[in-house]
Coordinates of C-alpha atoms in Angstrom, one line a residue:
M1 CA 35.3 7.4 2.8
G2 CA 37.0 10.8 3.4
N3 CA 35.9 14.2 2.2
H4 CA 38.6 14.2 -0.5
N5 CA 37.2 10.9 -2.0
A6 CA 33.7 12.2 -1.7
Y7 CA 34.7 15.3 -3.6
I8 CA 36.4 13.2 -6.4
L9 CA 33.1 11.2 -6.6
C10 CA 31.2 14.5 -7.1
L11 CA 33.5 15.4 -9.9
H12 CA 32.7 12.1 -11.6
L13 CA 29.0 12.8 -11.2
F14 CA 29.3 16.0 -13.2
S15 CA 29.5 13.8 -16.4
F16 CA 26.1 12.3 -15.5
L17 CA 24.1 14.2 -18.2
V18 CA 20.8 12.3 -18.1
L19 CA 19.6 11.0 -14.8
L20 CA 16.8 8.6 -14.3
T21 CA 14.9 9.5 -17.4
G22 CA 11.2 9.1 -16.7
T23 CA 11.8 7.5 -13.3
Q24 CA 8.6 8.7 -11.8
V25 CA 7.7 5.9 -9.5
V26 CA 4.1 6.8 -9.1
Q27 CA 6.1 3.6 -6.9
S28 CA 3.9 -17.4 5.3
S29 CA 6.1 -19.9 5.8
S30 CA 7.3 -21.5 9.1
H31 CA 10.5 -19.5 8.7
H32 CA 8.4 -16.3 8.7
Q33 CA 6.5 -17.5 11.8
N34 CA 9.8 -18.0 13.6
H35 CA 10.7 -14.4 12.9
H36 CA 7.2 -13.3 13.9
S37 CA 7.5 -14.6 17.4
R38 CA 11.0 -13.2 17.7
Y39 CA 9.9 -9.7 16.8
R40 CA 6.8 -9.9 19.1
Q41 CA 9.3 -10.5 21.9
V42 CA 10.9 -7.2 21.0
G43 CA 7.5 -5.6 21.4
L44 CA 6.9 -4.2 17.9
S45 CA 3.2 -4.1 17.2
K46 CA 2.6 -1.2 14.8
L47 CA 4.1 -0.1 11.5
F48 CA 4.0 3.5 10.2
V49 CA 5.0 3.9 6.5
F50 CA 6.1 7.0 4.6
G51 CA 7.4 7.3 1.0
D52 CA 6.5 6.2 -2.5
S53 CA 5.2 3.4 -4.7
Y54 CA 7.6 0.8 -3.3
A55 CA 5.7 1.1 -0.1
D56 CA 2.2 2.4 -1.1
T57 CA -0.6 0.0 -0.5
G58 CA -3.5 2.1 -1.9
N59 CA -3.2 5.8 -1.3
N60 CA -3.0 7.0 -4.9
P61 CA -6.4 8.2 -6.3
K62 CA -8.2 5.5 -8.3
S63 CA -9.1 8.0 -10.9
V64 CA -5.5 8.5 -12.0
A65 CA -3.3 5.6 -10.8
K66 CA -2.9 2.5 -13.0
S67 CA -2.2 0.6 -9.8
W68 CA -6.0 0.5 -9.3
H69 CA -6.5 -1.1 -12.7
E70 CA -5.8 -4.5 -14.2
P71 CA -3.5 -6.3 -14.4
Y72 CA -2.1 -4.9 -11.1
G73 CA -2.9 -7.3 -8.2
I74 CA -3.4 -10.3 -10.4
T75 CA -1.2 -12.5 -8.2
F76 CA -2.4 -11.2 -4.9
P77 CA -5.2 -10.7 -4.0
G78 CA -6.4 -11.4 -7.5
R79 CA -7.7 -7.8 -8.2
P80 CA -6.1 -4.3 -8.1
T81 CA -5.6 -2.9 -4.6
G82 CA -3.5 0.2 -5.4
R83 CA -0.2 -1.6 -5.0
W84 CA 2.3 -1.0 -7.8
S85 CA 2.9 -4.7 -8.4
D86 CA 1.1 -7.9 -9.3
G87 CA 0.8 -8.6 -5.6
R88 CA 2.5 -7.7 -2.3
V89 CA 5.1 -4.9 -2.0
L90 CA 7.8 -3.9 0.5
T91 CA 5.4 -2.8 3.2
D92 CA 3.6 -6.2 3.2
Y93 CA 6.9 -8.0 3.9
V94 CA 8.1 -5.6 6.5
A95 CA 4.8 -6.0 8.3
S96 CA 5.2 -9.8 8.1
F97 CA 8.7 -9.5 9.6
I98 CA 7.3 -8.0 12.7
G99 CA 4.3 -10.3 12.9
I100 CA 1.4 -7.9 12.0
K101 CA -1.0 -7.4 9.2
S102 CA -0.2 -4.7 6.7
P103 CA -1.3 -1.3 8.1
I104 CA -4.3 0.4 6.5
A105 CA -3.7 3.0 3.8
Y106 CA -4.2 6.5 5.1
K107 CA -6.9 7.4 2.7
W108 CA -9.1 4.6 4.0
I109 CA -8.8 5.2 7.8
K110 CA -12.2 7.0 7.9
F111 CA -13.8 3.7 6.7
G112 CA -12.0 1.4 9.0
P113 CA -11.0 3.1 12.3
K114 CA -10.8 -0.3 14.0
L115 CA -8.1 -1.3 11.6
L116 CA -5.6 1.3 13.0
S117 CA -4.2 -1.2 15.5
N118 CA -1.5 -2.2 13.0
G119 CA -0.5 1.3 12.2
I120 CA -1.0 3.4 9.1
N121 CA 0.6 3.6 5.7
F122 CA 1.0 7.2 4.5
A123 CA 3.1 6.4 1.4
Y124 CA 1.9 7.8 -2.0
G125 CA 3.3 6.5 -5.2
G126 CA 5.2 9.0 -7.3
T127 CA 6.3 11.2 -4.4
G128 CA 9.6 12.1 -2.8
V129 CA 11.0 14.2 0.0
F130 CA 10.3 17.3 -2.2
N131 CA 7.4 17.9 -4.6
T132 CA 7.8 15.8 -7.7
L133 CA 5.8 15.5 -10.9
A134 CA 3.1 13.5 -9.1
P135 CA 0.5 15.9 -7.5
Q136 CA 0.4 13.9 -4.3
P137 CA 1.5 14.6 -0.7
N138 CA 5.4 14.7 -0.4
M139 CA 7.0 13.1 2.6
T140 CA 6.8 16.2 4.8
T141 CA 3.1 16.4 4.3
Q142 CA 2.8 12.6 5.0
I143 CA 4.5 13.2 8.3
N144 CA 2.1 16.1 9.0
F145 CA -0.7 13.6 8.5
F146 CA 0.9 11.4 11.1
Q147 CA 1.4 14.3 13.5
K148 CA -2.3 15.1 13.3
I149 CA -3.3 11.5 13.9
I150 CA -1.1 11.5 17.0
Q151 CA -2.6 14.7 18.3
T152 CA -6.1 13.0 18.2
G153 CA -4.9 10.7 20.9
V154 CA -5.6 7.5 18.9
Y155 CA -2.1 6.2 19.7
S156 CA -0.7 6.3 23.2
K157 CA 3.0 6.8 24.1
R158 CA 3.2 3.0 24.7
D159 CA 1.8 2.4 21.2
L160 CA 4.5 4.6 19.7
D161 CA 7.2 3.0 21.8
S162 CA 6.2 -0.3 20.3
S163 CA 6.2 0.9 16.7
L164 CA 8.5 0.8 13.7
A165 CA 8.5 3.4 10.9
L166 CA 9.4 2.4 7.4
V167 CA 10.7 5.3 5.1
S168 CA 11.0 4.5 1.5
L169 CA 12.8 6.7 -1.1
A170 CA 12.9 5.2 -4.5
G171 CA 14.2 8.1 -6.6
N172 CA 11.3 10.2 -7.7
D173 CA 13.1 13.4 -6.6
Y174 CA 15.8 12.7 -9.1
G175 CA 13.3 11.9 -11.8
A176 CA 11.7 15.3 -11.2
Y177 CA 15.1 17.0 -11.1
N178 CA 15.9 15.6 -14.6
A179 CA 12.4 16.4 -15.9
R180 CA 12.9 20.0 -14.8
S181 CA 16.1 20.3 -16.7
G182 CA 18.4 20.0 -13.7
T183 CA 22.1 20.2 -14.7
A184 CA 24.8 17.7 -14.1
Q185 CA 26.8 20.3 -12.3
G186 CA 24.0 20.9 -9.8
L187 CA 23.3 17.2 -9.2
P188 CA 25.7 16.5 -6.3
A189 CA 24.3 19.5 -4.3
F190 CA 20.8 18.4 -5.1
M191 CA 21.5 14.9 -3.9
A192 CA 22.9 16.3 -0.7
S193 CA 19.7 18.3 -0.2
V194 CA 17.6 15.2 -0.8
V195 CA 19.5 13.2 1.8
N196 CA 19.5 16.1 4.2
Q197 CA 15.8 16.5 4.0
L198 CA 15.4 12.8 4.4
K199 CA 17.5 13.0 7.6
L200 CA 15.3 15.8 8.9
N201 CA 12.2 13.7 8.2
V202 CA 13.6 10.6 10.0
K203 CA 14.6 12.8 13.0
R204 CA 11.1 14.2 13.1
I205 CA 9.4 10.8 13.1
H206 CA 11.7 9.7 15.9
E207 CA 10.9 12.9 17.9
M208 CA 7.2 12.0 17.6
G209 CA 7.8 8.9 19.7
V210 CA 8.6 6.2 17.2
K211 CA 11.7 4.4 18.6
K212 CA 12.9 2.6 15.5
V213 CA 13.0 3.9 11.9
A214 CA 14.0 1.8 8.9
V215 CA 15.2 3.7 5.9
T216 CA 15.6 2.2 2.4
T217 CA 18.8 2.7 0.5
L218 CA 18.3 3.7 -3.2
Q219 CA 17.9 0.6 -5.4
P220 CA 20.1 0.2 -8.5
L221 CA 18.2 2.6 -10.7
G222 CA 20.4 1.8 -13.7
C223 CA 19.0 -1.8 -13.5
L224 CA 15.3 -0.8 -13.8
P225 CA 13.8 -2.1 -16.9
Q226 CA 13.1 1.4 -18.3
N227 CA 16.8 2.0 -18.2
T228 CA 17.8 -1.4 -19.6
L229 CA 15.4 -1.5 -22.4
L230 CA 17.9 -0.4 -25.0
S231 CA 20.1 -3.3 -24.1
Y232 CA 17.1 -5.7 -24.4
Y233 CA 17.1 -6.0 -20.6
R234 CA 20.6 -7.4 -20.5
H235 CA 22.8 -4.7 -19.0
C236 CA 22.4 -2.2 -16.2
N237 CA 23.4 1.5 -16.8
A238 CA 26.6 1.8 -14.9
T239 CA 26.6 5.7 -15.0
Q240 CA 23.2 5.8 -13.3
N241 CA 24.3 3.3 -10.7
M242 CA 27.3 5.3 -9.9
A243 CA 25.1 8.2 -9.0
V244 CA 23.0 5.8 -6.8
N245 CA 26.2 4.9 -5.0
F246 CA 26.8 8.5 -4.1
H247 CA 23.3 8.9 -2.8
N248 CA 23.7 5.8 -0.7
F249 CA 27.1 7.0 0.6
L250 CA 25.5 10.3 1.8
L251 CA 22.6 8.3 3.3
K252 CA 24.9 6.1 5.3
Q253 CA 26.6 9.1 6.7
A254 CA 23.3 10.6 7.6
V255 CA 22.1 7.5 9.4
Q256 CA 25.4 7.3 11.3
Q257 CA 24.9 10.9 12.5
L258 CA 21.3 10.1 13.6
N259 CA 22.5 7.2 15.6
N260 CA 25.2 9.3 17.2
E261 CA 22.4 11.6 18.4
V262 CA 20.1 8.8 19.5
K263 CA 21.8 5.4 19.8
N264 CA 20.4 2.7 17.5
S265 CA 17.3 4.7 16.5
T266 CA 17.7 4.3 12.8
F267 CA 18.8 1.5 10.5
L268 CA 19.1 0.9 6.8
L269 CA 17.2 -1.5 4.7
D270 CA 19.7 -2.0 2.0
L271 CA 17.6 -2.4 -1.1
H272 CA 20.6 -1.8 -3.3
S273 CA 22.6 -4.8 -2.1
A274 CA 19.4 -6.9 -1.8
F275 CA 18.5 -6.2 -5.5
M276 CA 22.0 -6.9 -6.7
S277 CA 22.2 -10.1 -4.6
V278 CA 18.9 -11.4 -6.0
F279 CA 20.1 -10.7 -9.6
K280 CA 23.1 -13.0 -9.0
K281 CA 21.5 -15.5 -6.7
R282 CA 21.5 -19.1 -7.9
N283 CA 19.4 -22.0 -6.7
S284 CA 20.5 -25.5 -5.5
S285 CA 20.7 -26.5 -9.2
G286 CA 23.2 -23.8 -9.9
N287 CA 20.7 -21.8 -12.0
V288 CA 19.8 -18.1 -11.4
K289 CA 16.5 -17.7 -9.6
F290 CA 15.3 -15.3 -12.3
S291 CA 16.5 -16.3 -15.8
N292 CA 16.6 -12.7 -16.8
P293 CA 15.9 -10.5 -13.8
L294 CA 16.0 -7.2 -15.7
Q295 CA 13.1 -8.2 -18.0
P296 CA 9.7 -7.0 -16.8
C297 CA 6.6 -9.1 -16.8
C298 CA 4.1 -6.4 -17.8
V299 CA 4.9 -3.9 -20.6
G300 CA 3.0 -1.6 -23.1
M301 CA 2.5 -2.9 -26.6
D302 CA 4.4 0.2 -27.9
A303 CA 6.5 3.0 -26.6
S304 CA 3.5 5.2 -26.0
N305 CA 1.8 2.7 -23.6
S306 CA 2.8 1.0 -20.4
C307 CA 1.5 -1.7 -18.1
G308 CA -2.2 -1.1 -17.5
S309 CA -2.7 1.1 -20.5
T310 CA -6.1 0.8 -22.4
D311 CA -7.6 2.4 -25.4
Q312 CA -9.6 5.4 -24.1
L313 CA -12.5 4.7 -26.5
S314 CA -12.7 0.9 -26.8
G315 CA -11.1 0.0 -23.5
K316 CA -8.9 -2.5 -25.4
K317 CA -5.8 -3.6 -23.6
K318 CA -2.7 -1.9 -24.8
Y319 CA -0.2 -4.0 -22.7
R320 CA 0.8 -7.6 -22.4
V321 CA 1.6 -9.8 -19.4
C322 CA 4.1 -12.6 -19.2
K323 CA 2.8 -16.2 -18.8
H324 CA 4.6 -16.7 -15.4
P325 CA 4.7 -13.6 -13.2
K326 CA 6.2 -15.6 -10.4
A327 CA 9.3 -16.1 -12.6
A328 CA 9.8 -12.4 -13.1
F329 CA 11.7 -10.2 -10.7
F330 CA 10.3 -6.9 -12.2
W331 CA 6.5 -6.5 -12.7
D332 CA 6.6 -3.4 -14.9
L333 CA 9.3 -0.9 -16.0
L334 CA 9.9 0.4 -12.5
H335 CA 8.6 -1.9 -9.8
P336 CA 9.4 -5.4 -8.6
S337 CA 6.8 -8.2 -8.8
Q338 CA 5.6 -10.0 -5.7
A339 CA 8.1 -12.7 -6.5
G340 CA 10.8 -10.0 -6.7
W341 CA 9.8 -8.4 -3.4
H342 CA 9.7 -11.8 -1.7
A343 CA 13.2 -12.6 -2.9
V344 CA 14.4 -9.2 -1.7
S345 CA 12.7 -9.6 1.7
L346 CA 14.6 -12.9 2.2
V347 CA 17.9 -11.1 1.7
L348 CA 16.8 -8.3 4.1
H349 CA 16.1 -10.6 7.0
S350 CA 19.5 -10.0 8.6
S351 CA 18.8 -6.3 8.6
F352 CA 16.1 -6.7 11.2
N353 CA 18.5 -8.1 13.7
K354 CA 19.2 -4.4 14.3
L355 CA 15.8 -4.1 15.9
Y356 CA 17.3 -5.8 19.0
S357 CA 20.3 -3.4 19.4

């Protein structure tokens, strides 16, 4: 796409008056075994993770994060573990792709130093490349944590050479922009600044010695349950998804620039395409895998509550959970279920071929 077309797209975005309202994402089979052996041959043995709740496996504080309370974790492992889902999240499936266990969450490394062999997960739910509404470490600070770990000498150059970094950006910067009364006119420039900071972050991770960095595209935010609620979870918000397309256009340009500087150092995990593919995917019987993929499994009993809410005095549950979480793509208003992430991971398999290039 040329600069003229990009400019025209920016003009369309000026009409985008309300962006991502409330989108504060505070966010093995034998087939897998074949992939495991294949990636081991490439030599990947560690995973370092940066980002938000789509990748967080337990860094958010227990005192404030609903991910540490029921019903989160009911599918896997049967109790809350700090993951924003009923079970596994993106990080778990990426780790599975390269044949290792999920890396330990950064906040727990002092309790399990022997568990550092698989890498470290620095992602915190609710965060972005800039400071958001969540008082947790942004991506720059997460990378600072990584730098300090490297300086201790716990990882050798060989360790870093054989590692993969996963960088997740699920939209919290844009939710914060909207909450802080950001204007439609200023949105394109802000989106450019988000992607530029993301590019700098990826470049910095690579300069620390990590040879391969996987960056997620922005998922179709207009299809998140919180944004399809008014249509009874039947229709995505096309205007919001148009803004997502612009972010992803800028991101693809940034990744191309990074690869021009260091050949094949960075590749995209196209969550946007994967989500849309799963929404439309049909099984051998001709039926869609998820009968209504936009409808979440766990919701609050009213508008003032959400998944995991309880009465502060009695402790009574203020949410309800569907009978079959495995049949739901979305777990809550923002996050995929384990079944959703599993379906997305199957679509993303082809992306990992770029690890060989």
